[in-house]
Tab-separated table of N, CA, C and O in Angstrom:
chain	number	residue	atom	x	y	z
N	151	MET	N	-137.361	-42.997	11.671
N	151	MET	CA	-136.624	-42.772	10.566
N	151	MET	C	-137.424	-42.855	9.204
N	151	MET	O	-138.286	-43.787	9.140
N	152	ASP	N	-137.583	-41.284	8.447
N	152	ASP	CA	-138.448	-41.429	7.077
N	152	ASP	C	-137.686	-42.240	6.418
N	152	ASP	O	-136.421	-41.855	6.122
N	153	THR	N	-138.212	-43.183	5.690
N	153	THR	CA	-137.540	-44.141	4.572
N	153	THR	C	-137.953	-43.538	3.496
N	153	THR	O	-137.292	-44.253	2.400
N	154	ARG	N	-138.767	-42.592	3.101
N	154	ARG	CA	-138.915	-42.287	1.924
N	154	ARG	C	-137.808	-41.598	1.250
N	154	ARG	O	-137.315	-40.672	1.787
N	155	LEU	N	-137.495	-41.357	-0.095
N	155	LEU	CA	-136.310	-41.264	-0.860
N	155	LEU	C	-136.830	-39.452	-1.220
N	155	LEU	O	-137.548	-39.679	-2.349
N	156	ARG	N	-136.254	-38.766	-0.788
N	156	ARG	CA	-136.426	-37.075	-1.194
N	156	ARG	C	-135.894	-37.046	-2.457
N	156	ARG	O	-134.850	-37.265	-2.705
N	157	THR	N	-137.121	-36.682	-3.605
N	157	THR	CA	-136.602	-37.294	-4.993
N	157	THR	C	-136.856	-35.879	-5.994
N	157	THR	O	-137.853	-35.093	-5.620
N	158	TYR	N	-136.118	-35.307	-6.481
N	158	TYR	CA	-135.981	-34.260	-7.402
N	158	TYR	C	-135.889	-34.661	-8.758
N	158	TYR	O	-135.212	-35.773	-9.531
N	159	ILE	N	-137.153	-34.359	-9.690
N	159	ILE	CA	-137.391	-34.736	-11.193
N	159	ILE	C	-137.020	-33.466	-12.101
N	159	ILE	O	-137.579	-32.430	-11.920
N	160	VAL	N	-135.766	-33.712	-13.101
N	160	VAL	CA	-135.551	-33.179	-14.268
N	160	VAL	C	-136.351	-33.780	-15.590
N	160	VAL	O	-135.618	-34.392	-16.088
N	161	GLU	N	-137.365	-33.407	-15.914
N	161	GLU	CA	-138.255	-33.790	-17.401
N	161	GLU	C	-139.087	-32.562	-17.432
N	161	GLU	O	-139.660	-31.650	-16.509
N	162	ASP	N	-139.202	-32.559	-18.924
N	162	ASP	CA	-139.648	-31.394	-19.165
N	162	ASP	C	-141.290	-31.688	-20.336
N	162	ASP	O	-141.927	-30.659	-19.723
N	163	ASN	N	-141.906	-32.713	-19.581
N	163	ASN	CA	-142.398	-33.276	-20.403
N	163	ASN	C	-143.560	-33.086	-19.228
N	163	ASN	O	-143.189	-34.145	-18.338
N	164	ALA	N	-144.432	-32.553	-19.085
N	164	ALA	CA	-145.627	-32.732	-17.619
N	164	ALA	C	-146.186	-34.069	-17.648
N	164	ALA	O	-146.391	-34.437	-16.208
N	165	THR	N	-146.834	-34.348	-19.085
N	165	THR	CA	-147.309	-35.751	-18.913
N	165	THR	C	-146.366	-37.219	-18.198
N	165	THR	O	-146.782	-37.636	-17.459
N	166	ILE	N	-145.392	-36.841	-19.083
N	166	ILE	CA	-144.432	-37.861	-18.789
N	166	ILE	C	-144.043	-37.958	-16.797
N	166	ILE	O	-143.651	-38.737	-16.247
N	167	ARG	N	-143.856	-36.470	-16.800
N	167	ARG	CA	-143.204	-36.392	-15.568
N	167	ARG	C	-144.408	-36.727	-14.468
N	167	ARG	O	-144.074	-37.570	-13.525
N	168	GLU	N	-145.600	-36.572	-14.830
N	168	GLU	CA	-146.758	-36.477	-13.731
N	168	GLU	C	-146.638	-38.140	-13.696
N	168	GLU	O	-147.527	-38.530	-12.309
N	169	ASN	N	-146.822	-39.000	-14.612
N	169	ASN	CA	-147.199	-40.096	-14.814
N	169	ASN	C	-145.930	-41.042	-13.989
N	169	ASN	O	-145.872	-41.842	-13.445
N	170	LEU	N	-144.586	-40.401	-14.091
N	170	LEU	CA	-143.541	-41.231	-13.405
N	170	LEU	C	-143.625	-40.832	-12.015
N	170	LEU	O	-143.500	-41.545	-11.574
N	171	VAL	N	-143.966	-39.351	-11.639
N	171	VAL	CA	-144.169	-39.493	-10.303
N	171	VAL	C	-145.226	-40.518	-9.773
N	171	VAL	O	-145.100	-41.137	-8.503
N	172	GLY	N	-146.333	-40.701	-10.226
N	172	GLY	CA	-147.203	-41.106	-9.740
N	172	GLY	C	-147.328	-42.548	-9.479
N	172	GLY	O	-147.510	-43.059	-8.588
N	173	THR	N	-146.251	-43.240	-10.724
N	173	THR	CA	-145.517	-44.713	-10.560
N	173	THR	C	-145.199	-44.685	-9.598
N	173	THR	O	-145.176	-45.797	-8.502
N	174	LEU	N	-144.020	-44.077	-9.289
N	174	LEU	CA	-143.042	-43.902	-7.978
N	174	LEU	C	-143.166	-44.140	-7.108
N	174	LEU	O	-142.629	-44.489	-6.040
N	175	GLU	N	-144.048	-42.593	-6.836
N	175	GLU	CA	-144.534	-42.599	-5.565
N	175	GLU	C	-145.733	-43.810	-5.066
N	175	GLU	O	-145.721	-44.185	-3.783
N	176	GLU	N	-146.164	-44.666	-5.783
N	176	GLU	CA	-147.121	-45.764	-5.867
N	176	GLU	C	-146.427	-47.023	-5.544
N	176	GLU	O	-146.444	-47.822	-4.317
N	177	LEU	N	-145.310	-47.441	-6.527
N	177	LEU	CA	-144.817	-48.706	-6.180
N	177	LEU	C	-143.347	-48.497	-5.384
N	177	LEU	O	-142.863	-49.483	-5.350
N	178	THR	N	-143.384	-47.029	-5.059
N	178	THR	CA	-141.978	-47.486	-4.267
N	178	THR	C	-141.770	-46.578	-2.990
N	178	THR	O	-142.828	-46.086	-3.224
N	179	CYS	N	-140.744	-46.105	-2.512
N	179	CYS	CA	-140.771	-45.292	-1.177
N	179	CYS	C	-140.240	-43.705	-1.601
N	179	CYS	O	-139.025	-43.500	-0.727
N	180	ILE	N	-140.425	-43.265	-2.673
N	180	ILE	CA	-140.166	-41.720	-3.026
N	180	ILE	C	-140.954	-40.877	-2.333
N	180	ILE	O	-142.265	-41.133	-2.721
N	181	GLU	N	-140.525	-39.585	-2.339
N	181	GLU	CA	-141.327	-38.510	-1.931
N	181	GLU	C	-140.521	-37.335	-3.123
N	181	GLU	O	-139.340	-36.932	-3.101
N	182	THR	N	-141.541	-37.025	-4.034
N	182	THR	CA	-140.811	-36.264	-4.924
N	182	THR	C	-141.071	-34.854	-4.111
N	182	THR	O	-141.785	-33.924	-3.688
N	183	ILE	N	-139.904	-33.596	-4.067
N	183	ILE	CA	-139.862	-32.748	-3.735
N	183	ILE	C	-139.879	-31.662	-4.499
N	183	ILE	O	-139.497	-30.038	-4.190
N	184	GLY	N	-139.614	-31.818	-5.678
N	184	GLY	CA	-139.440	-30.686	-6.784
N	184	GLY	C	-139.249	-31.017	-8.197
N	184	GLY	O	-138.760	-32.688	-8.302
N	185	HIS	N	-139.358	-29.984	-9.363
N	185	HIS	CA	-139.035	-30.764	-10.205
N	185	HIS	C	-138.779	-29.246	-11.166
N	185	HIS	O	-138.955	-28.541	-10.827
N	186	ALA	N	-137.776	-29.603	-12.161
N	186	ALA	CA	-137.374	-28.846	-13.391
N	186	ALA	C	-137.480	-29.173	-14.692
N	186	ALA	O	-137.588	-30.100	-14.548
N	187	GLU	N	-137.930	-28.301	-15.527
N	187	GLU	CA	-137.961	-28.178	-17.139
N	187	GLU	C	-136.991	-28.167	-17.686
N	187	GLU	O	-136.545	-28.390	-19.095
N	188	ALA	N	-136.054	-27.279	-17.356
N	188	ALA	CA	-134.729	-26.551	-17.862
N	188	ALA	C	-133.673	-26.924	-16.979
N	188	ALA	O	-133.758	-26.912	-16.116
N	189	GLU	N	-132.423	-26.835	-17.919
N	189	GLU	CA	-131.165	-26.999	-17.035
N	189	GLU	C	-130.824	-25.728	-16.229
N	189	GLU	O	-130.389	-26.007	-15.046
N	190	SER	N	-131.354	-24.726	-16.604
N	190	SER	CA	-130.941	-23.577	-15.406
N	190	SER	C	-131.658	-23.662	-14.134
N	190	SER	O	-131.337	-23.416	-13.247
N	191	GLU	N	-133.166	-24.199	-14.505
N	191	GLU	CA	-133.622	-23.944	-13.869
N	191	GLU	C	-133.064	-25.247	-12.627
N	191	GLU	O	-133.260	-25.050	-10.967
N	192	ALA	N	-133.006	-26.141	-13.028
N	192	ALA	CA	-132.731	-27.620	-12.106
N	192	ALA	C	-131.198	-27.077	-11.364
N	192	ALA	O	-131.086	-27.590	-10.400
N	193	ARG	N	-130.070	-26.672	-12.543
N	193	ARG	CA	-128.954	-25.875	-11.572
N	193	ARG	C	-129.465	-25.270	-10.477
N	193	ARG	O	-128.421	-25.513	-9.553
N	194	GLN	N	-129.978	-24.320	-10.889
N	194	GLN	CA	-130.092	-23.394	-9.640
N	194	GLN	C	-130.744	-23.896	-8.449
N	194	GLN	O	-130.121	-23.891	-7.340
N	195	TRP	N	-131.854	-25.002	-8.501
N	195	TRP	CA	-132.989	-25.636	-7.490
N	195	TRP	C	-131.110	-26.887	-6.444
N	195	TRP	O	-131.290	-26.730	-5.676
N	196	LEU	N	-130.638	-27.302	-7.698
N	196	LEU	CA	-129.788	-27.960	-6.880
N	196	LEU	C	-128.569	-27.036	-6.164
N	196	LEU	O	-128.275	-27.781	-5.075
N	197	SER	N	-128.279	-26.043	-6.559
N	197	SER	CA	-127.316	-25.170	-5.863
N	197	SER	C	-127.981	-24.603	-4.812
N	197	SER	O	-127.180	-24.495	-3.911
N	198	ASP	N	-129.063	-24.366	-4.904
N	198	ASP	CA	-129.676	-23.671	-3.808
N	198	ASP	C	-130.312	-24.724	-2.730
N	198	ASP	O	-130.525	-24.509	-1.101
N	199	HIS	N	-130.468	-25.448	-2.976
N	199	HIS	CA	-130.621	-27.312	-1.826
N	199	HIS	C	-129.499	-28.323	-1.736
N	199	HIS	O	-130.115	-29.103	-2.165
N	200	PRO	N	-128.303	-28.013	-1.897
N	200	PRO	CA	-127.180	-28.942	-1.905
N	200	PRO	C	-127.855	-30.453	-0.936
N	200	PRO	O	-127.528	-31.348	-1.192
N	201	ASN	N	-128.599	-30.277	0.231
N	201	ASN	CA	-128.415	-31.215	1.093
N	201	ASN	C	-129.982	-31.854	1.293
N	201	ASN	O	-130.493	-32.810	1.884
N	202	ASP	N	-130.899	-31.282	0.232
N	202	ASP	CA	-132.167	-31.382	0.653
N	202	ASP	C	-132.812	-32.477	-0.444
N	202	ASP	O	-133.943	-33.035	-0.253
N	203	TRP	N	-131.870	-33.019	-0.977
N	203	TRP	CA	-132.481	-34.299	-1.983
N	203	TRP	C	-131.687	-35.509	-1.562
N	203	TRP	O	-130.608	-35.696	-1.151
N	204	GLU	N	-131.946	-36.790	-2.168
N	204	GLU	CA	-131.146	-37.790	-2.034
N	204	GLU	C	-131.382	-38.772	-3.631
N	204	GLU	O	-130.269	-39.525	-3.750
N	205	LEU	N	-131.984	-38.349	-4.663
N	205	LEU	CA	-132.364	-39.083	-5.474
N	205	LEU	C	-132.690	-37.829	-6.750
N	205	LEU	O	-133.467	-37.207	-6.572
N	206	ALA	N	-131.995	-37.819	-7.903
N	206	ALA	CA	-132.354	-37.112	-8.997
N	206	ALA	C	-132.311	-37.857	-10.173
N	206	ALA	O	-131.794	-38.431	-10.580
N	207	ILE	N	-133.881	-37.536	-10.760
N	207	ILE	CA	-133.835	-38.494	-11.546
N	207	ILE	C	-133.974	-37.164	-12.902
N	207	ILE	O	-134.892	-36.492	-13.069
N	208	VAL	N	-132.892	-37.673	-13.884
N	208	VAL	CA	-132.710	-36.305	-15.025
N	208	VAL	C	-132.981	-36.978	-16.288
N	208	VAL	O	-132.553	-38.166	-16.746
N	209	ASP	N	-133.674	-36.156	-17.564
N	209	ASP	CA	-133.822	-36.282	-18.831
N	209	ASP	C	-132.679	-35.609	-19.488
N	209	ASP	O	-132.417	-34.535	-18.920
N	210	LEU	N	-132.601	-36.196	-20.493
N	210	LEU	CA	-131.086	-35.449	-21.103
N	210	LEU	C	-131.972	-34.235	-22.153
N	210	LEU	O	-131.164	-33.426	-22.122
N	211	PHE	N	-132.808	-34.447	-22.260
N	211	PHE	CA	-133.438	-33.060	-23.670
N	211	PHE	C	-134.442	-32.486	-22.769
N	211	PHE	O	-135.477	-33.151	-22.323
N	212	LEU	N	-134.020	-31.223	-22.588
N	212	LEU	CA	-135.157	-30.407	-21.906
N	212	LEU	C	-135.704	-29.250	-22.540
N	212	LEU	O	-134.943	-29.150	-23.874
N	213	LYS	N	-136.112	-28.426	-22.055
N	213	LYS	CA	-136.953	-27.219	-22.837
N	213	LYS	C	-135.899	-26.459	-22.986
N	213	LYS	O	-135.597	-25.827	-24.336
N	214	GLN	N	-134.863	-26.026	-22.025
N	214	GLN	CA	-133.846	-25.077	-22.400
N	214	GLN	C	-132.591	-25.941	-22.196
N	214	GLN	O	-132.371	-26.331	-20.987
N	215	GLY	N	-131.288	-25.565	-22.637
N	215	GLY	CA	-130.068	-26.464	-22.047
N	215	GLY	C	-130.166	-28.217	-21.959
N	215	GLY	O	-131.314	-28.796	-23.175
N	216	SER	N	-129.610	-28.740	-21.588
N	216	SER	CA	-129.499	-30.182	-21.210
N	216	SER	C	-129.185	-30.855	-20.139
N	216	SER	O	-128.567	-30.347	-19.195
N	217	GLY	N	-129.788	-32.207	-20.028
N	217	GLY	CA	-129.771	-33.068	-18.822
N	217	GLY	C	-128.283	-33.279	-18.639
N	217	GLY	O	-127.773	-33.253	-17.383
N	218	LEU	N	-127.336	-33.200	-19.996
N	218	LEU	CA	-125.732	-33.426	-19.420
N	218	LEU	C	-125.198	-32.223	-18.359
N	218	LEU	O	-124.341	-32.541	-17.547
N	219	GLY	N	-125.414	-30.953	-18.626
N	219	GLY	CA	-125.400	-29.942	-17.839
N	219	GLY	C	-125.786	-30.150	-16.637
N	219	GLY	O	-125.165	-29.791	-15.459
N	220	VAL	N	-127.084	-30.510	-16.465
N	220	VAL	CA	-127.840	-30.943	-14.772
N	220	VAL	C	-126.781	-32.106	-14.003
N	220	VAL	O	-126.587	-32.236	-12.828
N	221	LEU	N	-125.982	-32.813	-15.053
N	221	LEU	CA	-125.722	-34.109	-14.316
N	221	LEU	C	-123.923	-33.394	-13.567
N	221	LEU	O	-123.441	-33.857	-12.794
N	222	GLN	N	-123.850	-32.233	-14.132
N	222	GLN	CA	-122.266	-31.888	-14.137
N	222	GLN	C	-122.683	-30.844	-12.817
N	222	GLN	O	-121.696	-31.077	-11.867
N	223	ALA	N	-123.605	-30.560	-12.818
N	223	ALA	CA	-123.975	-29.771	-11.332
N	223	ALA	C	-124.280	-30.576	-10.247
N	223	ALA	O	-123.782	-30.162	-9.166
N	224	CYS	N	-124.417	-31.868	-10.727
N	224	CYS	CA	-124.387	-32.790	-9.477
N	224	CYS	C	-123.351	-33.620	-9.239
N	224	CYS	O	-122.832	-34.168	-8.601
N	225	ALA	N	-122.024	-33.087	-9.933
N	225	ALA	CA	-120.784	-33.641	-9.527
N	225	ALA	C	-119.757	-33.699	-8.040
N	225	ALA	O	-119.800	-34.763	-7.684
N	226	THR	N	-120.531	-32.688	-7.392
N	226	THR	CA	-119.742	-32.438	-5.941
N	226	THR	C	-121.061	-32.755	-5.022
N	226	THR	O	-120.932	-32.716	-4.000
N	227	ARG	N	-122.043	-33.435	-5.564
N	227	ARG	CA	-123.138	-34.130	-4.692
N	227	ARG	C	-122.300	-34.794	-3.425
N	227	ARG	O	-121.162	-35.526	-3.410
N	228	GLN	N	-123.355	-35.423	-2.292
N	228	GLN	CA	-122.737	-36.252	-1.007
N	228	GLN	C	-123.030	-38.053	-1.922
N	228	GLN	O	-123.483	-38.100	-2.698
N	229	PRO	N	-122.130	-38.676	-1.192
N	229	PRO	CA	-122.122	-40.173	-1.198
N	229	PRO	C	-123.329	-40.896	-1.423
N	229	PRO	O	-123.449	-41.825	-2.167
N	230	HIS	N	-124.311	-40.385	-0.273
N	230	HIS	CA	-125.609	-40.963	-0.536
N	230	HIS	C	-126.288	-40.006	-1.513
N	230	HIS	O	-127.652	-41.334	-1.654
N	231	GLN	N	-125.964	-39.289	-2.059
N	231	GLN	CA	-127.088	-38.637	-2.940
N	231	GLN	C	-126.876	-39.746	-4.235
N	231	GLN	O	-125.857	-39.753	-4.542
N	232	LYS	N	-127.838	-40.109	-5.229
N	232	LYS	CA	-127.930	-40.726	-6.221
N	232	LYS	C	-128.297	-39.957	-7.514
N	232	LYS	O	-129.343	-39.196	-7.115
N	233	VAL	N	-127.738	-40.160	-8.692
N	233	VAL	CA	-128.396	-39.409	-9.641
N	233	VAL	C	-128.484	-40.348	-10.745
N	233	VAL	O	-127.287	-41.248	-11.081
N	234	VAL	N	-129.753	-40.324	-11.531
N	234	VAL	CA	-130.172	-41.237	-12.648
N	234	VAL	C	-130.319	-40.579	-13.903
N	234	VAL	O	-131.225	-39.763	-13.281
N	235	VAL	N	-130.241	-41.232	-14.987
N	235	VAL	CA	-131.033	-40.466	-15.958
N	235	VAL	C	-132.056	-41.491	-16.869
N	235	VAL	O	-131.535	-42.685	-16.638
N	236	LEU	N	-133.314	-41.215	-16.700
N	236	LEU	CA	-134.157	-41.568	-17.489
N	236	LEU	C	-134.471	-41.071	-19.022
N	236	LEU	O	-134.972	-39.477	-18.799
N	237	SER	N	-134.102	-41.683	-19.683
N	237	SER	CA	-134.243	-40.867	-21.120
N	237	SER	C	-134.642	-41.825	-22.434
N	237	SER	O	-134.360	-42.796	-21.987
N	238	ASN	N	-135.154	-41.532	-23.565
N	238	ASN	CA	-135.779	-41.792	-24.672
N	238	ASN	C	-134.436	-42.382	-25.780
N	238	ASN	O	-134.082	-42.850	-26.412
N	239	TYR	N	-132.999	-41.734	-25.107
N	239	TYR	CA	-131.460	-41.536	-26.041
N	239	TYR	C	-130.519	-42.603	-25.092
N	239	TYR	O	-129.744	-41.722	-24.891
N	240	ALA	N	-131.337	-43.418	-24.229
N	240	ALA	CA	-130.207	-44.271	-23.632
N	240	ALA	C	-129.307	-45.230	-24.507
N	240	ALA	O	-128.902	-46.226	-24.505
N	241	THR	N	-128.509	-44.555	-25.302
N	241	THR	CA	-127.422	-45.497	-26.374
N	241	THR	C	-126.284	-45.685	-25.666
N	241	THR	O	-126.279	-45.197	-24.580
N	242	THR	N	-125.599	-46.687	-26.279
N	242	THR	CA	-124.147	-46.938	-25.311
N	242	THR	C	-123.229	-45.734	-25.308
N	242	THR	O	-122.407	-45.596	-24.152
N	243	GLU	N	-123.554	-44.893	-26.271
N	243	GLU	CA	-122.641	-43.806	-26.292
N	243	GLU	C	-122.992	-42.714	-24.806
N	243	GLU	O	-122.451	-42.119	-24.335
N	244	ILE	N	-124.075	-42.502	-24.930
N	244	ILE	CA	-124.734	-41.981	-23.987
N	244	ILE	C	-124.754	-42.182	-22.432
N	244	ILE	O	-124.365	-41.919	-21.486
N	245	ARG	N	-124.643	-43.534	-22.768
N	245	ARG	CA	-124.586	-44.257	-21.284
N	245	ARG	C	-122.958	-44.014	-20.915
N	245	ARG	O	-122.717	-43.727	-19.864
N	246	LYS	N	-121.826	-44.373	-21.273
N	246	LYS	CA	-120.492	-43.870	-21.378
N	246	LYS	C	-120.664	-42.686	-20.896
N	246	LYS	O	-119.649	-42.167	-20.034
N	247	ARG	N	-121.027	-41.705	-21.598
N	247	ARG	CA	-120.815	-40.306	-21.259
N	247	ARG	C	-121.620	-40.021	-19.736
N	247	ARG	O	-120.724	-39.111	-19.056
N	248	CYS	N	-122.763	-40.790	-19.340
N	248	CYS	CA	-123.318	-40.511	-18.482
N	248	CYS	C	-122.518	-41.049	-17.149
N	248	CYS	O	-122.100	-40.635	-16.315
N	249	ALA	N	-121.931	-42.262	-17.494
N	249	ALA	CA	-121.000	-42.970	-16.411
N	249	ALA	C	-119.361	-42.119	-16.598
N	249	ALA	O	-118.938	-41.518	-14.960
N	250	GLU	N	-119.068	-41.263	-17.400
N	250	GLU	CA	-117.933	-40.335	-17.164
N	250	GLU	C	-118.274	-39.196	-16.279
N	250	GLU	O	-117.299	-38.998	-15.475
N	251	LEU	N	-119.679	-38.643	-16.071
N	251	LEU	CA	-119.901	-37.590	-15.143
N	251	LEU	C	-120.411	-38.244	-13.943
N	251	LEU	O	-121.038	-37.271	-13.322
N	252	GLY	N	-120.351	-39.506	-13.633
N	252	GLY	CA	-120.495	-40.028	-12.309
N	252	GLY	C	-121.639	-40.815	-12.278
N	252	GLY	O	-122.428	-40.512	-10.912
N	253	VAL	N	-122.745	-40.561	-13.211
N	253	VAL	CA	-124.152	-41.148	-13.116
N	253	VAL	C	-124.106	-42.315	-12.181
N	253	VAL	O	-123.594	-43.305	-12.614
N	254	ASP	N	-125.051	-42.770	-11.538
N	254	ASP	CA	-125.527	-44.113	-10.730
N	254	ASP	C	-126.330	-45.272	-11.943
N	254	ASP	O	-125.659	-46.173	-11.807
N	255	ALA	N	-127.003	-44.676	-12.634
N	255	ALA	CA	-127.404	-45.374	-13.471
N	255	ALA	C	-128.344	-44.752	-14.495
N	255	ALA	O	-128.753	-43.685	-14.264
N	256	VAL	N	-128.408	-45.573	-15.857
N	256	VAL	CA	-129.433	-44.864	-16.951
N	256	VAL	C	-129.997	-45.707	-17.087
N	256	VAL	O	-130.027	-46.975	-17.380
N	257	PHE	N	-131.362	-45.377	-17.610
N	257	PHE	CA	-132.515	-46.217	-17.664
N	257	PHE	C	-133.283	-45.675	-19.001
N	257	PHE	O	-133.692	-44.454	-19.300
N	258	ASP	N	-133.700	-46.233	-20.049
N	258	ASP	CA	-134.570	-45.886	-20.979
N	258	ASP	C	-135.933	-46.088	-21.197
N	258	ASP	O	-136.591	-46.765	-20.356
N	259	LYS	N	-136.441	-44.379	-21.275
N	259	LYS	CA	-137.923	-44.500	-20.864
N	259	LYS	C	-138.709	-45.813	-21.474
N	259	LYS	O	-139.694	-45.956	-20.876
N	260	SER	N	-138.220	-46.231	-22.639
N	260	SER	CA	-139.386	-47.273	-23.255
N	260	SER	C	-139.585	-48.238	-22.716
N	260	SER	O	-140.418	-49.035	-22.860
N	261	ASN	N	-138.415	-48.729	-22.095
N	261	ASN	CA	-138.209	-50.388	-21.759
N	261	ASN	C	-137.658	-50.734	-20.694
N	261	ASN	O	-137.205	-51.840	-20.206
N	262	GLU	N	-137.463	-49.592	-19.642
N	262	GLU	CA	-136.472	-49.784	-18.685
N	262	GLU	C	-137.024	-49.220	-16.854
N	262	GLU	O	-136.266	-48.902	-16.273
N	263	ILE	N	-138.137	-49.160	-17.509
N	263	ILE	CA	-139.110	-48.306	-16.143
N	263	ILE	C	-139.034	-49.431	-15.063
N	263	ILE	O	-138.883	-49.082	-13.604
N	264	ASP	N	-139.447	-50.566	-15.411
N	264	ASP	CA	-139.046	-51.665	-14.341
N	264	ASP	C	-137.621	-51.494	-13.668
N	264	ASP	O	-137.775	-51.904	-12.152
N	265	ALA	N	-137.006	-51.760	-14.008
N	265	ALA	CA	-135.503	-51.224	-13.742
N	265	ALA	C	-135.376	-50.400	-12.772
N	265	ALA	O	-134.661	-50.119	-11.581
N	266	LEU	N	-135.768	-48.733	-13.406
N	266	LEU	CA	-135.783	-47.564	-12.317
N	266	LEU	C	-136.270	-47.862	-11.268
N	266	LEU	O	-136.227	-47.478	-9.687
N	267	ILE	N	-137.631	-48.840	-10.898
N	267	ILE	CA	-138.306	-48.930	-9.484
N	267	ILE	C	-137.672	-50.116	-8.866
N	267	ILE	O	-137.833	-49.610	-7.688
N	268	ASP	N	-136.966	-51.087	-9.588
N	268	ASP	CA	-136.206	-51.686	-8.913
N	268	ASP	C	-135.218	-50.618	-7.893
N	268	ASP	O	-134.744	-51.217	-7.027
N	269	PHE	N	-134.303	-50.174	-8.988
N	269	PHE	CA	-133.615	-48.946	-8.216
N	269	PHE	C	-133.324	-48.179	-7.043
N	269	PHE	O	-132.987	-48.171	-6.222
N	270	CYS	N	-135.040	-47.756	-7.347
N	270	CYS	CA	-135.820	-47.030	-6.144
N	270	CYS	C	-135.662	-47.559	-4.970
N	270	CYS	O	-135.161	-47.353	-3.778
N	271	ILE	N	-136.221	-49.115	-5.063
N	271	ILE	CA	-136.714	-49.886	-3.821
N	271	ILE	C	-135.490	-50.297	-3.534
N	271	ILE	O	-134.989	-50.387	-2.273
N	272	ALA	N	-134.084	-50.514	-4.422
N	272	ALA	CA	-132.808	-50.743	-3.488
N	272	ALA	C	-132.311	-49.809	-2.714
N	272	ALA	O	-131.590	-50.023	-1.810
N	273	GLN	N	-132.529	-48.543	-3.283
N	273	GLN	CA	-131.643	-47.254	-2.648
N	273	GLN	C	-132.457	-46.941	-1.167
N	273	GLN	O	-132.058	-46.666	0.086
N	274	THR	N	-134.093	-46.989	-1.246
N	274	THR	CA	-134.684	-47.570	-0.067
N	274	THR	C	-134.415	-48.352	0.896
N	274	THR	O	-134.298	-48.016	2.106
N	275	SER	N	-134.151	-49.438	0.501
N	275	SER	CA	-133.636	-50.749	1.326
N	275	SER	C	-132.133	-50.389	1.932
N	275	SER	O	-131.896	-50.509	3.159
N	276	ALA	N	-131.360	-49.720	1.396
N	276	ALA	CA	-129.935	-49.714	1.834
N	276	ALA	C	-129.833	-48.550	2.973
N	276	ALA	O	-129.021	-48.728	3.044
N	277	ARG	N	-131.039	-47.768	2.673
N	277	ARG	CA	-131.024	-46.779	3.691
N	277	ARG	C	-131.627	-47.043	5.088
N	277	ARG	O	-131.660	-46.136	6.028
N	278	ARG	N	-132.020	-48.106	4.786
N	278	ARG	CA	-133.071	-48.748	6.170
N	278	ARG	C	-132.072	-49.134	7.225
N	278	ARG	O	-130.967	-49.737	7.028
N	279	PRO	N	-132.060	-48.504	8.374
N	279	PRO	CA	-130.956	-49.163	9.687
N	279	PRO	C	-131.276	-50.867	9.660
N	279	PRO	O	-131.777	-51.418	9.974
N	280	LYS	N	-130.256	-51.466	9.765
N	280	LYS	CA	-129.952	-52.597	10.156
N	280	LYS	C	-130.280	-53.088	11.546
N	280	LYS	O	-129.670	-52.192	12.368
N	281	SER	N	-131.078	-53.739	11.535
N	281	SER	CA	-131.558	-54.297	12.709
N	281	SER	C	-130.680	-55.622	13.513
N	281	SER	O	-129.927	-56.125	12.847
N	282	SER	N	-129.905	-55.432	14.474
N	282	SER	CA	-128.781	-56.101	15.376
N	282	SER	C	-129.733	-57.855	15.405
N	282	SER	O	-130.341	-57.635	16.042
N	283	ALA	N	-128.751	-58.790	15.171
N	283	ALA	CA	-129.204	-59.919	15.356
N	283	ALA	C	-129.096	-60.340	16.792
N	283	ALA	O	-127.871	-60.057	17.465
N	284	ARG	N	-129.868	-61.278	17.440
N	284	ARG	CA	-129.489	-61.365	18.822
N	284	ARG	C	-129.340	-62.884	19.102
N	284	ARG	O	-129.863	-63.729	18.477
């Protein structure tokens, strides 16, 4: 079984996106399967590929639209599919709104990247088949 977490990234800043992908692919077991820079692009991809992803990492401020609209598009996801927000605007109010939209976690870009890495590692570990004790 492939233990890499198939991950879709919604981030409009190419430099941040490339650094994020590089870091997560090096330090965790994610496989980036696509990305979007705008709400409509992300919503379309998620609609066209409902079973192809296991983790979506979403920024709130995009070239067009909002990450909140992307989060709404994830409302009907499968239980094993996780959605997290990675934003410079991770205020208490935003965290509450994200929780209302069913987000699994919110991380601040400036000081919670380690927590995002830990989250990805935990998700990968949770997917591994349990070995039976003898």
